[in-house]
Short mmCIF file of C-alpha atoms in Angstrom, two decimals:
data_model
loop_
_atom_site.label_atom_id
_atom_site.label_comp_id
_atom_site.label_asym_id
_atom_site.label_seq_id
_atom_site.Cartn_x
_atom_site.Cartn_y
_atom_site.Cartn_z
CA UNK A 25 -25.16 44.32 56.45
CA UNK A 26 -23.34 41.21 57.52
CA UNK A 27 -23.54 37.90 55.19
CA UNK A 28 -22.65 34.30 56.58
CA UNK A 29 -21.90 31.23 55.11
CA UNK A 30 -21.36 28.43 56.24
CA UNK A 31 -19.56 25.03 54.93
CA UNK A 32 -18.06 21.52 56.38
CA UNK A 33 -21.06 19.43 57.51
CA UNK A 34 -21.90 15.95 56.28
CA UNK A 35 -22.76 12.58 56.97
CA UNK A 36 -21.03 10.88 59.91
CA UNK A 37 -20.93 8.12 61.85
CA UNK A 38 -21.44 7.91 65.77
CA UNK A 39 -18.58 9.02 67.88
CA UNK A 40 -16.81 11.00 64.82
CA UNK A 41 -15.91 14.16 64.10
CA UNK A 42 -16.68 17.18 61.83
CA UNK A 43 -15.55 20.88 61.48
CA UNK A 44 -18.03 23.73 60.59
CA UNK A 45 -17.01 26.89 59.31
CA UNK A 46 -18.83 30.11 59.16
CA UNK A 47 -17.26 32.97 56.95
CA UNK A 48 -18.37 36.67 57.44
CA UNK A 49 -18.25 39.60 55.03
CA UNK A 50 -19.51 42.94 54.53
CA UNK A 51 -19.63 45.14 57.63
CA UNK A 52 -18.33 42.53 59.82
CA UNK A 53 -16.13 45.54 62.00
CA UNK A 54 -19.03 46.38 63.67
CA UNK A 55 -19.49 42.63 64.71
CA UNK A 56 -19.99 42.19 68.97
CA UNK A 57 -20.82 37.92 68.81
CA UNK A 58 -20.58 35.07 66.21
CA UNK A 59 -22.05 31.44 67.20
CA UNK A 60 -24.40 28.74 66.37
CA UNK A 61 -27.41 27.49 66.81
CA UNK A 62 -29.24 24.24 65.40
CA UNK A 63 -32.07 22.69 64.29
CA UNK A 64 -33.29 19.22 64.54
CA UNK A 65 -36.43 17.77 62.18
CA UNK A 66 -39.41 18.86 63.95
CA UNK A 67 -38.05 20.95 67.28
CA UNK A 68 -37.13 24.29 68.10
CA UNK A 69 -33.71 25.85 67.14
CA UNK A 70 -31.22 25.53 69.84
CA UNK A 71 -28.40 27.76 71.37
CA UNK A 72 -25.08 25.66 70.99
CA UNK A 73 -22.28 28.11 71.31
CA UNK A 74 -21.22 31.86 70.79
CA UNK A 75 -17.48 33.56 70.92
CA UNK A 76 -17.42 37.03 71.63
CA UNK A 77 -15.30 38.70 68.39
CA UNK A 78 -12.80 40.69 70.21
CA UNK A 79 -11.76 39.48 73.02
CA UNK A 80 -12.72 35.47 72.21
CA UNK A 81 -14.10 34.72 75.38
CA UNK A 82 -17.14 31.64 74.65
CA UNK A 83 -20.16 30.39 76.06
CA UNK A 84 -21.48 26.72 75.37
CA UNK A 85 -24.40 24.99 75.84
CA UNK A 86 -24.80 22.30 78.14
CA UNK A 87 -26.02 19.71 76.01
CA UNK A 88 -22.75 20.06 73.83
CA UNK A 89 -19.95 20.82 76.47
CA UNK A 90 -17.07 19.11 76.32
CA UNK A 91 -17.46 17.79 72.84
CA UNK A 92 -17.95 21.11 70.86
CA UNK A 93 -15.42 23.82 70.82
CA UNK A 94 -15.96 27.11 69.14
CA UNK A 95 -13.09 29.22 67.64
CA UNK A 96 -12.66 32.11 65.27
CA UNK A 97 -9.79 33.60 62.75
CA UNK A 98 -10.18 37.76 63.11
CA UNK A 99 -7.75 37.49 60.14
CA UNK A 100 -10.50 35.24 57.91
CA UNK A 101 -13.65 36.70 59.64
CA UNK A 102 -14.05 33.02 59.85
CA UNK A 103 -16.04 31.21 63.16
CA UNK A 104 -15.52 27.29 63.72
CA UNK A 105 -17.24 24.82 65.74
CA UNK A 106 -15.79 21.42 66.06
CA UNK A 107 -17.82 18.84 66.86
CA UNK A 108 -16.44 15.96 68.36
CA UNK A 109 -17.88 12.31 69.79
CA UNK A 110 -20.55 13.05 67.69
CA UNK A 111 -24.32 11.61 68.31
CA UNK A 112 -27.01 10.75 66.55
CA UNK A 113 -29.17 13.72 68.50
CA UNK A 114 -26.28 16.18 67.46
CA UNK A 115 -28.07 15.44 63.36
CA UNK A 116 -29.50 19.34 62.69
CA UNK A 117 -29.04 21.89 60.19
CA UNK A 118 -26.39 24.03 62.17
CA UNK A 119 -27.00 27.98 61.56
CA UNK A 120 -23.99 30.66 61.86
CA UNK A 121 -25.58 33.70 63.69
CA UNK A 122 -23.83 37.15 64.46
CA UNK A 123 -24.92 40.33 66.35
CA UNK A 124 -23.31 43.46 66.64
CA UNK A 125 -24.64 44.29 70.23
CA UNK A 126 -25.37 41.53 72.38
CA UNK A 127 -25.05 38.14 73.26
CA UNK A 128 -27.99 35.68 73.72
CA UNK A 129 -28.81 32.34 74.47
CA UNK A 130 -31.71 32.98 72.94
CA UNK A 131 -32.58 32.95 68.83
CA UNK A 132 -34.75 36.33 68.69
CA UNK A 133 -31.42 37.54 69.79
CA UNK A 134 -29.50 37.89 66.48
CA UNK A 135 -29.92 39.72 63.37
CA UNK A 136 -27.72 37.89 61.18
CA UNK A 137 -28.23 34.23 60.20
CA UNK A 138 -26.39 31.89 57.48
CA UNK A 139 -28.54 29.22 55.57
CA UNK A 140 -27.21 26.54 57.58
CA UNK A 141 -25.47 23.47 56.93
CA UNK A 142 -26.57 20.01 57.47
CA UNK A 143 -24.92 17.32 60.05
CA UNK A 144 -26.11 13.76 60.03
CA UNK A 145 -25.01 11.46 62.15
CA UNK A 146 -25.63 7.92 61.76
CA UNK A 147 -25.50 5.40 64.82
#
């Protein structure tokens, strides 16, 4: 088993900036992806960005490219995703996910999920 957690969201203003992070333990070894999705009151979760563990290659969605970058620390088993030029259709509970075979754009796709953390942004 694989638990996340995640920390660092918040309320912020329009055009800011915030750092998530997502810290893995147990049999995180065996880990193939880490990433996030999110959540917005009322819609569907929503692929935002994954990094493959080992060799740290990433794929981002559309909607967030070039303002979200997602990183990881092998050393912490720690993911980030930095969110920058924030909007106030970026506000969603953000979920850490991990998988040890695949990745997906899709949310069926992973058996590990964090609670989430909350990001509010205020215009």
């Amino acid at each position: 088993q694989v638990q996340l957690v995640e920390s660092g969201g918040g309320l912020v203003q329009a055009g800011g900036s915030l750092r998530l992070s997502c810290a893995a333990s147990g049999r995180t070894r065996s880990l193939y992806v880490m990433g996030w999705f999110r959540q917005a009151p009322g819609k569907e979760r929503e692929f935002v960005a994954v990094i493959r563990w080992k060799e740290s290659s990433t794929v981002v969605a559309d909607s967030v490219k070039g303002r979200f970058t997602i990183s990881r620390d092998n050393a912490k088993n720690t993911v980030y995703l930095s969110l920058n030029s924030l909007k106030a259709e970026d506000t969603a509970v953000y979920h850490c996910v991990a998988d040890r075979e695949r990745l997906s754009r899709r949310s069926d796709g992973y058996d590990y999920w964090g609670q989430g953390t909350w990001v509010n942004v205020s215009s």
